[in-house]
C-alpha cells in the first residue's frame, strides 16, 4: 500500500480556477477563502512553482499574496516576467503588488515611510475597474516598510495614502492590477468589493462555484481513488469527520465503515451521542472500539504537548490498523481489502502543521504532523482544501442534522491536549465535569452559535491556594477559552456576559472536586493559538 497519500484535490483544469501564489504569509489562505466567498474556486500554489506550471493549470486569474520579505532583500521571492505577459489577469497584494511594480519597471523605495494597521486610503479614480462604487476615502489594512513611488509604464495610479504616492495601480489593457494593502482582511472596509471587482470586472469570471461543486468534484475523486476497495473513517463526532464520512459514504456507500475510537479523551456524553445521532442521520456502518486503557498507558508520564499529539496520532493509526483486520475477518473475505483511511483534515490543520508554503510548524495536528511514518493506509481527505465554515456548508448540503453541522469544534486528540501536564484518568474525569458545566451554561444562555468554541483547560501542573467551607484548599485552576472566529486561522476572545461567566465559575468551583479557581483567557490568535497545547 502507498504511504500517506492524500485524496486528489478538485480538478484544477477547471477554466474558472483562480491561483493564489503564496509568498510565505498565512494571509494566502485567507485570500483563497475570500475568493471562494465570491463564488469562484481558488487554489494556493507556492511562489517557487515555475510560471510555466502555473499557466499549465489554465487559470482564469492569478493573485499574488503578501509576504514578509522586502523586494530588495537577498533571497527574496521573485517571479518570472512571463507571468505578466501571458494574458492572464493578475492582481498583486502588498508584497505581490511591489513585486509586480519592480518586475514591470516601476519603482519601489525603502523610504522609512512604514504603514501598519488601519490607514486612510485616498481613491483618485473612483470609476476605475477596482474602485468603482466605493468611497473616495476608505480605511484599509496596511503592513509594509517599502513603498511604491512610481507605477510601471502603462499603469494608472488609482489610489494613494498620506505617505505612499502609489497605493494602487491598474492596467486594463493588460488586465494587471495591484494594491499596496490587504483587501482580504475585514479591517479593509471595502476589501471584498475590490477583490470581487477584480474577479468579475477585471478577469471576467462568472461567480458559479458553490459547495455543491465541492461535493460533485470530491465524490468523483473519491470514487476514482478508492475504486472497488474499502475504506474506514476515523469518526470523532465532530463536524469535520462527520462531513468527511458523509461525503465518502455518498461516493462509495457500503464500502465505507466508520470507526469510532473511544480513547477516553472525549467529553461527557459524546460517545453515546456519536453512536445514536450520527448513525441515525447517515445510516453508516459504525464500529466502536474501546481503547481507553491503550491511550492512557501510552500517555502515562508525558507532559510535552507536541509529544502528546504525536502519541495520540500514532495510537489512532494503530487502532485503525487493528480495526482493519477485524473488519476483514468479520466480512469473511467478502469484498476487497480495507486500503484507505478517511480523515476530516481541514486546510488550517495543514497550515498549522507546517504544510503551508513558507509557514512554520506551529503544532502537529494528530491527523497531519502526528501521523506515524509507517502508515499503511492511503489517506482520503476530501476536506483538506476547505475552511471550517465551508465544511459546515457542505454538511448542510449533504443533509446532516443541525446539531452535527453546527457543533462547536473539538480537537481530535480530545481532552488530552486540554490538560496542561500529564494525562491521567482522574484528571480527565475532573476536566470532563468542568467542561460539561461550561457547555450546559453556554447552551442555556443561547451562546452556542455566537461562540466559535470554548475550550475548557485544566492546568494540572498548577495549584493555587483557596478557601472553601472555611478551610484552606490547594486546588487546580480551570481556564475558560471562549473564542470567535470564521475559519480558525485567526480568532479573538469572545466578550461573554459577566453573569454567564459567574454561573460557570460558581458551578465549577462548587461541583468539581479539586478545583478552586476559574480564570478567563483573553488572548487573540495570534499571538496565542485557540487550544493551549
Short mmCIF file of C-alpha atoms in Angstrom, two decimals:
data_model
loop_
_atom_site.label_atom_id
_atom_site.label_comp_id
_atom_site.label_asym_id
_atom_site.label_seq_id
_atom_site.Cartn_x
_atom_site.Cartn_y
_atom_site.Cartn_z
CA UNK A 1 0.00 0.00 0.00
CA UNK A 2 1.15 3.57 -0.59
CA UNK A 3 2.11 5.76 2.33
CA UNK A 4 0.06 8.73 3.47
CA UNK A 5 -1.15 9.81 0.05
CA UNK A 6 -3.96 12.41 0.20
CA UNK A 7 -7.04 12.37 -1.94
CA UNK A 8 -6.94 14.28 -5.17
CA UNK A 9 -7.94 17.92 -4.92
CA UNK A 10 -10.76 19.24 -7.12
CA UNK A 11 -9.78 19.36 -10.77
CA UNK A 12 -7.65 22.47 -11.28
CA UNK A 13 -8.12 22.31 -15.04
CA UNK A 14 -11.50 23.92 -14.38
CA UNK A 15 -11.43 27.07 -16.54
CA UNK A 16 -12.65 29.19 -13.64
CA UNK A 17 -9.88 28.35 -11.17
CA UNK A 18 -8.02 31.26 -9.59
CA UNK A 19 -4.48 30.58 -8.40
CA UNK A 20 -3.26 32.32 -5.25
CA UNK A 21 0.54 32.50 -5.31
CA UNK A 22 1.78 32.19 -1.73
CA UNK A 23 4.82 34.30 -0.84
CA UNK A 24 5.05 32.96 2.70
CA UNK A 25 2.26 34.66 4.62
CA UNK A 26 -0.71 32.89 6.19
CA UNK A 27 -2.84 35.58 4.54
CA UNK A 28 -2.63 33.45 1.39
CA UNK A 29 -5.15 31.06 2.93
CA UNK A 30 -7.42 33.97 3.76
CA UNK A 31 -7.20 35.27 0.19
CA UNK A 32 -8.24 31.85 -1.11
CA UNK A 33 -11.15 31.86 1.30
CA UNK A 34 -12.28 35.33 0.19
CA UNK A 35 -12.17 34.27 -3.46
CA UNK A 36 -14.41 31.31 -2.62
CA UNK A 37 -16.77 33.62 -0.77
CA UNK A 38 -17.08 35.39 -4.11
CA UNK A 39 -18.25 32.01 -5.51
CA UNK A 40 -15.07 31.47 -7.52
CA UNK A 41 -12.94 28.38 -6.94
CA UNK A 42 -9.38 29.09 -5.80
CA UNK A 43 -6.23 27.11 -5.09
CA UNK A 44 -2.96 28.08 -3.44
CA UNK A 45 0.33 27.39 -5.19
CA UNK A 46 3.86 28.09 -3.89
CA UNK A 47 5.81 31.05 -5.23
CA UNK A 48 8.56 28.58 -6.13
CA UNK A 49 6.35 26.93 -8.75
CA UNK A 50 7.65 27.70 -12.24
CA UNK A 51 5.42 30.09 -14.16
CA UNK A 52 5.04 27.50 -16.92
CA UNK A 53 3.48 25.11 -14.40
CA UNK A 54 1.12 27.80 -13.12
CA UNK A 55 -0.02 28.60 -16.64
CA UNK A 56 -0.39 24.90 -17.43
CA UNK A 57 -3.22 24.83 -14.90
CA UNK A 58 -5.15 27.18 -17.23
CA UNK A 59 -6.04 29.68 -14.50
CA UNK A 60 -8.73 32.24 -15.14
CA UNK A 61 -6.77 34.66 -12.97
CA UNK A 62 -3.77 34.79 -10.64
CA UNK A 63 -3.49 36.60 -7.30
CA UNK A 64 -0.10 37.40 -5.76
CA UNK A 65 -0.23 37.30 -1.96
CA UNK A 66 1.64 39.42 0.56
CA UNK A 67 4.70 38.15 2.34
CA UNK A 68 7.28 39.06 4.97
CA UNK A 69 10.15 39.89 2.58
CA UNK A 70 11.40 43.13 1.09
CA UNK A 71 11.64 43.04 -2.69
CA UNK A 72 15.24 44.18 -2.26
CA UNK A 73 16.25 41.55 0.28
CA UNK A 74 18.76 38.91 -0.71
CA UNK A 75 16.93 35.68 -1.47
CA UNK A 76 13.51 37.36 -1.57
CA UNK A 77 10.92 35.55 -3.72
CA UNK A 78 10.83 36.57 -7.37
CA UNK A 79 8.54 35.96 -10.33
CA UNK A 80 9.31 35.46 -13.98
CA UNK A 81 8.16 38.45 -16.06
CA UNK A 82 6.49 35.92 -18.36
CA UNK A 83 3.65 35.66 -15.82
CA UNK A 84 2.62 39.24 -16.59
CA UNK A 85 2.94 38.75 -20.34
CA UNK A 86 0.81 35.59 -20.61
CA UNK A 87 -2.50 37.40 -20.96
CA UNK A 88 -3.84 36.04 -17.66
CA UNK A 89 -5.35 38.70 -15.35
CA UNK A 90 -3.12 39.26 -12.30
CA UNK A 91 -3.87 41.02 -9.01
CA UNK A 92 -0.96 41.84 -6.68
CA UNK A 93 -1.47 42.49 -2.97
CA UNK A 94 1.15 44.05 -0.66
CA UNK A 95 4.38 42.16 -1.48
CA UNK A 96 2.75 40.86 -4.65
CA UNK A 97 1.96 44.46 -5.62
CA UNK A 98 5.54 45.58 -5.06
CA UNK A 99 6.89 42.57 -6.94
CA UNK A 100 4.64 43.40 -9.89
CA UNK A 101 5.80 47.01 -9.79
CA UNK A 102 9.53 46.24 -9.76
CA UNK A 103 9.30 43.40 -12.30
CA UNK A 104 7.50 45.64 -14.80
CA UNK A 105 9.77 48.67 -14.40
CA UNK A 106 8.09 50.63 -11.63
CA UNK A 107 9.89 52.00 -8.58
CA UNK A 108 9.72 50.65 -5.02
CA UNK A 109 11.73 52.50 -2.37
CA UNK A 110 12.68 51.83 1.21
CA UNK A 111 11.95 55.38 2.38
CA UNK A 112 11.20 54.57 6.00
CA UNK A 113 7.57 55.53 5.37
CA UNK A 114 6.15 52.49 7.12
CA UNK A 115 2.41 51.84 7.45
CA UNK A 116 0.95 49.21 9.76
CA UNK A 117 -2.69 48.67 10.65
CA UNK A 118 -5.68 50.81 9.69
CA UNK A 119 -4.73 53.51 7.18
CA UNK A 120 -6.86 56.08 5.28
CA UNK A 121 -6.81 55.41 1.51
CA UNK A 122 -7.46 58.22 -0.99
CA UNK A 123 -9.02 56.94 -4.23
CA UNK A 124 -8.08 59.20 -7.17
CA UNK A 125 -10.06 57.37 -9.87
CA UNK A 126 -13.40 56.46 -8.35
CA UNK A 127 -14.68 54.92 -11.60
CA UNK A 128 -11.78 52.54 -12.12
CA UNK A 129 -12.14 48.78 -12.51
CA UNK A 130 -11.20 48.14 -8.89
CA UNK A 131 -12.75 51.12 -7.12
CA UNK A 132 -15.99 51.85 -8.96
CA UNK A 133 -18.85 52.20 -6.48
CA UNK A 134 -16.58 52.56 -3.45
CA UNK A 135 -15.91 55.77 -1.45
CA UNK A 136 -13.05 58.06 -2.40
CA UNK A 137 -11.94 57.90 1.23
CA UNK A 138 -11.82 54.44 2.82
CA UNK A 139 -9.98 52.57 5.56
CA UNK A 140 -7.56 49.82 4.55
CA UNK A 141 -5.18 47.49 6.39
CA UNK A 142 -1.53 48.17 5.64
CA UNK A 143 1.56 46.19 6.62
CA UNK A 144 4.67 47.34 4.76
CA UNK A 145 8.01 49.10 5.02
CA UNK A 146 8.89 49.57 1.34
CA UNK A 147 6.62 51.77 -0.76
CA UNK A 148 5.88 52.20 -4.47
CA UNK A 149 6.77 55.70 -5.69
CA UNK A 150 6.25 55.21 -9.43
CA UNK A 151 3.95 52.86 -11.31
CA UNK A 152 5.19 50.85 -14.31
CA UNK A 153 4.64 52.32 -17.77
CA UNK A 154 1.06 51.87 -18.98
CA UNK A 155 -0.42 51.73 -15.46
CA UNK A 156 -2.78 54.33 -13.98
CA UNK A 157 -2.34 55.25 -10.34
CA UNK A 158 -5.78 54.89 -8.76
CA UNK A 159 -5.16 55.38 -5.03
CA UNK A 160 -2.64 56.78 -2.56
CA UNK A 161 -2.18 57.38 1.16
CA UNK A 162 -0.70 60.30 3.05
CA UNK A 163 2.78 58.75 2.82
CA UNK A 164 2.60 56.41 -0.19
CA UNK A 165 2.06 58.03 -3.59
CA UNK A 166 1.18 54.76 -5.34
CA UNK A 167 -1.09 52.62 -3.15
CA UNK A 168 -2.97 51.10 -6.12
CA UNK A 169 -2.48 50.89 -9.86
CA UNK A 170 -4.38 49.40 -12.80
CA UNK A 171 -3.71 48.44 -16.40
CA UNK A 172 -6.99 47.47 -18.02
CA UNK A 173 -5.38 46.75 -21.39
CA UNK A 174 -3.15 44.02 -19.94
CA UNK A 175 -5.58 43.18 -17.09
CA UNK A 176 -2.95 43.77 -14.42
CA UNK A 177 -3.96 45.27 -11.08
CA UNK A 178 -2.40 45.83 -7.70
CA UNK A 179 -2.93 47.36 -4.26
CA UNK A 180 -0.40 48.02 -1.52
CA UNK A 181 -2.77 46.95 1.24
CA UNK A 182 -4.54 43.73 2.27
CA UNK A 183 -8.09 43.71 0.82
CA UNK A 184 -8.64 40.18 2.13
CA UNK A 185 -8.81 41.22 5.80
CA UNK A 186 -12.03 42.54 7.30
CA UNK A 187 -10.27 45.70 8.51
CA UNK A 188 -10.12 46.85 4.87
CA UNK A 189 -13.69 48.13 4.81
CA UNK A 190 -14.31 47.62 1.07
CA UNK A 191 -11.73 44.91 0.54
CA UNK A 192 -14.11 42.17 -0.53
CA UNK A 193 -15.76 44.51 -3.01
CA UNK A 194 -12.36 45.40 -4.50
CA UNK A 195 -11.46 41.70 -4.78
CA UNK A 196 -14.78 40.91 -6.46
CA UNK A 197 -14.28 43.79 -8.87
CA UNK A 198 -11.01 42.20 -9.95
CA UNK A 199 -12.60 38.77 -10.32
CA UNK A 200 -15.79 39.85 -12.09
CA UNK A 201 -14.77 43.04 -13.94
CA UNK A 202 -11.02 42.66 -14.39
CA UNK A 203 -10.86 38.92 -15.03
CA UNK A 204 -14.41 38.43 -16.35
CA UNK A 205 -15.13 35.41 -14.14
CA UNK A 206 -18.72 34.32 -13.52
CA UNK A 207 -19.49 33.57 -9.83
CA UNK A 208 -20.71 29.99 -10.19
CA UNK A 209 -18.65 27.94 -7.71
CA UNK A 210 -20.62 26.55 -4.76
CA UNK A 211 -20.28 23.88 -2.10
CA UNK A 212 -22.40 21.75 -4.40
CA UNK A 213 -19.44 21.80 -6.80
CA UNK A 214 -17.19 20.58 -3.95
CA UNK A 215 -19.47 17.61 -3.39
CA UNK A 216 -19.64 16.69 -7.07
CA UNK A 217 -15.88 17.04 -7.56
CA UNK A 218 -14.95 15.13 -4.42
CA UNK A 219 -17.45 12.31 -4.99
CA UNK A 220 -15.87 11.76 -8.41
CA UNK A 221 -12.33 12.00 -7.00
CA UNK A 222 -13.10 9.58 -4.14
CA UNK A 223 -14.64 7.01 -6.47
CA UNK A 224 -11.62 7.21 -8.75
CA UNK A 225 -9.18 6.91 -5.85
CA UNK A 226 -10.87 4.12 -3.88
CA UNK A 227 -12.22 2.10 -6.78
CA UNK A 228 -13.64 -1.22 -5.57
CA UNK A 229 -11.59 -1.34 -2.39
CA UNK A 230 -12.89 -0.47 1.07
CA UNK A 231 -12.23 2.38 3.45
CA UNK A 232 -12.55 3.16 7.12
CA UNK A 233 -13.20 6.59 8.55
CA UNK A 234 -11.92 7.80 11.89
CA UNK A 235 -15.11 9.28 13.30
CA UNK A 236 -14.78 11.59 16.29
CA UNK A 237 -18.30 13.00 16.41
CA UNK A 238 -17.04 16.43 15.37
CA UNK A 239 -18.26 18.24 12.29
CA UNK A 240 -15.06 17.61 10.25
CA UNK A 241 -15.01 13.83 10.49
CA UNK A 242 -18.81 13.67 10.23
CA UNK A 243 -18.88 15.63 6.97
CA UNK A 244 -15.91 13.69 5.59
CA UNK A 245 -17.68 10.42 6.41
CA UNK A 246 -20.97 11.55 4.86
CA UNK A 247 -19.16 12.70 1.72
CA UNK A 248 -17.22 9.45 1.33
CA UNK A 249 -20.35 7.39 2.02
CA UNK A 250 -22.12 9.30 -0.75
CA UNK A 251 -19.27 8.28 -3.05
CA UNK A 252 -18.71 4.62 -2.14
CA UNK A 253 -21.68 3.59 0.04
CA UNK A 254 -21.24 0.28 1.86
CA UNK A 255 -17.53 0.18 1.03
CA UNK A 256 -17.10 2.56 3.98
CA UNK A 257 -17.04 1.57 7.65
CA UNK A 258 -16.79 4.30 10.28
CA UNK A 259 -14.61 3.55 13.28
CA UNK A 260 -15.22 5.49 16.47
CA UNK A 261 -12.28 5.21 18.83
CA UNK A 262 -13.36 5.70 22.44
CA UNK A 263 -9.92 6.73 23.67
CA UNK A 264 -11.12 8.04 26.99
CA UNK A 265 -10.29 11.60 25.97
CA UNK A 266 -13.80 12.56 24.89
CA UNK A 267 -16.14 14.96 26.64
CA UNK A 268 -19.03 13.83 28.77
CA UNK A 269 -21.77 12.05 26.81
CA UNK A 270 -20.03 12.25 23.44
CA UNK A 271 -19.60 8.54 22.83
CA UNK A 272 -23.33 7.99 23.29
CA UNK A 273 -24.09 10.95 21.00
CA UNK A 274 -21.93 9.56 18.20
CA UNK A 275 -23.47 6.10 18.45
CA UNK A 276 -27.00 7.49 18.38
CA UNK A 277 -27.12 10.76 16.41
CA UNK A 278 -24.64 10.19 13.61
CA UNK A 279 -25.74 6.68 12.78
CA UNK A 280 -29.37 7.79 12.80
CA UNK A 281 -28.57 10.69 10.47
CA UNK A 282 -26.45 8.79 7.95
CA UNK A 283 -27.08 5.07 8.34
CA UNK A 284 -23.35 4.35 8.12
CA UNK A 285 -21.79 1.15 9.37
CA UNK A 286 -20.22 2.05 12.72
CA UNK A 287 -17.63 0.09 14.65
CA UNK A 288 -16.93 1.32 18.21
CA UNK A 289 -13.52 0.46 19.66
CA UNK A 290 -12.88 0.79 23.40
CA UNK A 291 -9.25 1.90 23.56
CA UNK A 292 -9.24 3.92 26.78
CA UNK A 293 -6.64 1.81 28.55
CA UNK A 294 -4.38 1.75 25.49
CA UNK A 295 -4.28 5.55 25.17
CA UNK A 296 -3.85 6.22 28.88
CA UNK A 297 -0.97 3.75 29.04
CA UNK A 298 0.74 5.38 26.06
CA UNK A 299 0.30 8.86 27.55
CA UNK A 300 1.48 7.96 31.05
CA UNK A 301 4.22 10.28 32.28
CA UNK A 302 4.08 12.52 29.18
CA UNK A 303 3.60 16.27 29.65
CA UNK A 304 5.09 17.77 26.48
CA UNK A 305 2.18 18.88 24.23
CA UNK A 306 3.86 18.05 20.92
CA UNK A 307 4.76 14.58 22.18
CA UNK A 308 1.19 14.03 23.38
CA UNK A 309 -0.19 14.93 19.95
CA UNK A 310 2.20 12.54 18.22
CA UNK A 311 1.39 9.72 20.64
CA UNK A 312 -2.33 10.22 20.15
CA UNK A 313 -1.91 10.31 16.36
CA UNK A 314 0.19 7.14 16.44
CA UNK A 315 -2.25 5.25 18.66
CA UNK A 316 -5.19 6.27 16.46
CA UNK A 317 -3.48 4.67 13.49
CA UNK A 318 -2.60 1.50 15.42
CA UNK A 319 -6.27 1.17 16.46
CA UNK A 320 -7.40 1.71 12.86
CA UNK A 321 -4.98 -0.97 11.69
CA UNK A 322 -6.44 -3.42 14.20
CA UNK A 323 -9.95 -2.41 13.12
CA UNK A 324 -8.91 -3.07 9.52
CA UNK A 325 -8.04 -6.67 10.41
CA UNK A 326 -11.28 -7.16 12.35
CA UNK A 327 -13.44 -5.72 9.58
CA UNK A 328 -11.85 -8.08 7.06
CA UNK A 329 -12.36 -11.05 9.41
CA UNK A 330 -15.98 -10.07 10.14
CA UNK A 331 -16.77 -9.82 6.44
CA UNK A 332 -15.49 -13.37 5.91
CA UNK A 333 -13.48 -12.39 2.87
CA UNK A 334 -16.36 -10.60 1.12
CA UNK A 335 -15.08 -7.62 -0.87
CA UNK A 336 -11.59 -6.24 -1.28
CA UNK A 337 -9.08 -5.10 1.34
CA UNK A 338 -9.57 -2.08 3.59
CA UNK A 339 -6.86 0.02 1.98
CA UNK A 340 -7.98 3.58 2.72
CA UNK A 341 -8.32 5.77 5.79
CA UNK A 342 -10.72 8.72 5.63
CA UNK A 343 -9.84 11.77 7.71
CA UNK A 344 -11.57 15.10 8.28
CA UNK A 345 -8.38 17.10 7.72
CA UNK A 346 -9.00 20.80 7.01
CA UNK A 347 -6.84 23.48 5.44
CA UNK A 348 -6.00 25.16 8.80
CA UNK A 349 -4.74 21.75 10.04
CA UNK A 350 -2.35 21.59 7.08
CA UNK A 351 -1.14 25.16 7.56
CA UNK A 352 -0.52 24.90 11.32
CA UNK A 353 1.31 21.60 10.87
CA UNK A 354 3.80 23.27 8.55
CA UNK A 355 2.13 22.25 5.29
CA UNK A 356 1.57 25.78 4.05
CA UNK A 357 4.14 27.36 1.79
CA UNK A 358 6.68 29.18 3.89
CA UNK A 359 4.83 28.57 7.16
CA UNK A 360 6.26 27.23 10.37
CA UNK A 361 5.10 24.12 12.18
CA UNK A 362 3.01 25.75 14.91
CA UNK A 363 1.74 22.44 16.25
CA UNK A 364 1.32 18.96 14.83
CA UNK A 365 -2.32 18.10 14.32
CA UNK A 366 -2.85 14.44 15.14
CA UNK A 367 -4.12 13.81 11.60
CA UNK A 368 -1.24 15.63 9.86
CA UNK A 369 2.10 16.03 11.61
CA UNK A 370 1.18 13.38 14.17
CA UNK A 371 0.84 10.51 11.70
CA UNK A 372 3.40 7.70 12.03
CA UNK A 373 5.92 7.26 9.22
CA UNK A 374 4.98 3.60 8.76
CA UNK A 375 1.34 4.35 7.97
CA UNK A 376 -0.04 1.53 5.82
CA UNK A 377 -3.22 3.25 4.71
CA UNK A 378 -3.70 5.51 1.74
CA UNK A 379 -5.38 8.67 3.01
CA UNK A 380 -8.67 10.03 1.71
CA UNK A 381 -9.00 13.65 2.83
CA UNK A 382 -11.87 15.25 0.90
CA UNK A 383 -11.94 18.39 3.06
CA UNK A 384 -8.23 19.25 3.15
CA UNK A 385 -8.68 22.29 0.88
CA UNK A 386 -11.62 23.69 2.85
CA UNK A 387 -12.09 26.04 5.78
CA UNK A 388 -14.40 25.24 8.69
CA UNK A 389 -17.32 27.38 7.52
CA UNK A 390 -17.13 25.76 4.07
CA UNK A 391 -17.22 22.33 5.72
CA UNK A 392 -20.40 23.30 7.57
CA UNK A 393 -21.98 24.36 4.26
CA UNK A 394 -21.01 21.05 2.68
CA UNK A 395 -22.57 19.24 5.66
CA UNK A 396 -25.80 21.16 5.24
CA UNK A 397 -25.81 20.37 1.52
CA UNK A 398 -25.39 16.67 2.37
CA UNK A 399 -28.39 16.82 4.70
CA UNK A 400 -26.63 16.31 8.03
CA UNK A 401 -28.67 17.47 11.03
CA UNK A 402 -28.08 20.90 12.55
CA UNK A 403 -26.76 19.51 15.84
CA UNK A 404 -23.89 17.88 13.95
CA UNK A 405 -23.19 20.61 11.39
CA UNK A 406 -23.21 23.45 13.91
CA UNK A 407 -21.40 21.61 16.68
CA UNK A 408 -18.57 23.59 18.19
CA UNK A 409 -15.15 22.36 17.03
CA UNK A 410 -13.46 19.79 19.22
CA UNK A 411 -9.89 18.61 18.55
CA UNK A 412 -9.23 15.02 17.51
CA UNK A 413 -6.80 14.49 20.43
CA UNK A 414 -9.70 15.46 22.68
CA UNK A 415 -9.18 16.44 26.28
CA UNK A 416 -5.63 15.10 26.09
CA UNK A 417 -4.47 18.49 24.79
CA UNK A 418 -6.69 20.42 27.20
CA UNK A 419 -4.79 19.10 30.20
CA UNK A 420 -1.59 21.06 30.69
CA UNK A 421 0.54 18.33 32.20
CA UNK A 422 0.34 14.55 32.34
CA UNK A 423 -2.93 12.96 31.24
CA UNK A 424 -4.45 10.64 33.86
CA UNK A 425 -7.92 9.16 34.34
CA UNK A 426 -8.57 11.29 37.44
CA UNK A 427 -7.60 14.47 35.64
CA UNK A 428 -9.74 13.55 32.64
CA UNK A 429 -12.75 12.90 34.88
CA UNK A 430 -12.24 16.24 36.59
CA UNK A 431 -11.96 18.13 33.28
CA UNK A 432 -14.96 16.28 31.82
CA UNK A 433 -17.19 17.57 34.62
CA UNK A 434 -15.91 21.14 34.34
CA UNK A 435 -16.33 21.09 30.55
CA UNK A 436 -19.87 19.71 30.82
CA UNK A 437 -20.86 22.55 33.17
CA UNK A 438 -19.45 25.21 30.83
CA UNK A 439 -21.26 23.71 27.84
CA UNK A 440 -24.54 23.46 29.72
CA UNK A 441 -24.40 27.12 30.75
CA UNK A 442 -23.42 28.34 27.28
CA UNK A 443 -26.34 26.44 25.77
CA UNK A 444 -28.75 27.73 28.42
CA UNK A 445 -27.61 31.29 27.66
CA UNK A 446 -28.15 30.79 23.91
CA UNK A 447 -24.48 31.39 23.10
CA UNK A 448 -23.70 28.21 21.15
CA UNK A 449 -23.80 29.95 17.75
CA UNK A 450 -22.20 33.19 18.94
CA UNK A 451 -19.11 31.45 20.30
CA UNK A 452 -16.92 29.58 17.81
CA UNK A 453 -15.77 27.27 20.57
CA UNK A 454 -14.95 27.37 24.26
CA UNK A 455 -12.08 25.08 25.22
CA UNK A 456 -12.03 24.33 28.94
CA UNK A 457 -8.45 23.76 30.08
CA UNK A 458 -7.13 22.08 33.22
CA UNK A 459 -3.81 23.42 34.50
CA UNK A 460 -2.91 20.09 36.02
CA UNK A 461 0.63 21.05 36.98
CA UNK A 462 -0.51 24.26 38.69
CA UNK A 463 -2.15 24.60 42.10
CA UNK A 464 -3.30 27.67 43.95
CA UNK A 465 -4.48 28.39 47.47
CA UNK A 466 -8.20 28.86 48.01
CA UNK A 467 -10.79 28.80 50.75
CA UNK A 468 -13.84 26.55 50.60
CA UNK A 469 -16.05 25.66 53.55
CA UNK A 470 -14.00 27.91 55.84
CA UNK A 471 -10.96 25.75 55.14
CA UNK A 472 -7.79 26.14 53.13
CA UNK A 473 -7.69 24.36 49.78
CA UNK A 474 -4.87 23.79 47.36
CA UNK A 475 -6.60 23.08 44.08
CA UNK A 476 -6.25 23.30 40.31
CA UNK A 477 -7.27 26.27 38.15
CA UNK A 478 -9.66 25.81 35.24
CA UNK A 479 -9.24 28.11 32.23
CA UNK A 480 -12.17 29.18 30.05
CA UNK A 481 -11.12 29.99 26.48
CA UNK A 482 -14.18 31.33 24.59
CA UNK A 483 -13.22 32.45 21.08
CA UNK A 484 -14.91 33.82 17.98
CA UNK A 485 -13.60 33.00 14.53
CA UNK A 486 -14.63 32.40 10.94
CA UNK A 487 -12.09 29.82 9.87
CA UNK A 488 -9.72 29.12 12.81
CA UNK A 489 -6.85 30.88 11.02
CA UNK A 490 -7.37 33.89 13.29
CA UNK A 491 -9.58 34.29 16.36
CA UNK A 492 -10.50 36.75 19.06
CA UNK A 493 -11.67 36.05 22.59
CA UNK A 494 -15.43 36.32 22.98
CA UNK A 495 -16.81 39.04 25.26
CA UNK A 496 -19.18 36.83 27.21
CA UNK A 497 -21.82 38.27 29.59
CA UNK A 498 -20.49 38.53 33.12
CA UNK A 499 -23.50 36.74 34.60
CA UNK A 500 -22.82 33.69 32.39
CA UNK A 501 -19.16 33.68 33.40
CA UNK A 502 -20.20 33.97 37.05
CA UNK A 503 -22.58 31.00 36.82
CA UNK A 504 -19.93 28.83 35.14
CA UNK A 505 -17.32 29.76 37.74
CA UNK A 506 -19.65 29.21 40.68
CA UNK A 507 -20.85 25.84 39.45
CA UNK A 508 -17.37 24.54 38.62
CA UNK A 509 -15.86 25.53 41.95
CA UNK A 510 -18.89 24.16 43.81
CA UNK A 511 -19.42 20.94 41.88
CA UNK A 512 -15.97 19.82 40.69
CA UNK A 513 -13.63 18.45 43.33
CA UNK A 514 -10.05 19.77 43.48
CA UNK A 515 -10.87 22.95 41.53
CA UNK A 516 -10.86 26.21 43.47
CA UNK A 517 -10.27 28.80 40.77
CA UNK A 518 -11.70 29.61 37.30
CA UNK A 519 -9.84 32.06 35.04
CA UNK A 520 -10.62 33.61 31.65
CA UNK A 521 -8.19 33.59 28.71
CA UNK A 522 -8.43 36.92 26.85
CA UNK A 523 -5.73 36.29 24.21
CA UNK A 524 -6.40 36.60 20.49
CA UNK A 525 -4.92 34.33 17.78
CA UNK A 526 -2.25 35.39 17.00
CA UNK A 527 -0.32 35.58 19.27
CA UNK A 528 -1.94 32.62 21.03
CA UNK A 529 -3.46 29.54 19.42
CA UNK A 530 -7.06 28.51 20.15
CA UNK A 531 -6.03 25.41 22.06
CA UNK A 532 -3.44 25.68 24.81
CA UNK A 533 -1.48 22.67 23.57
#
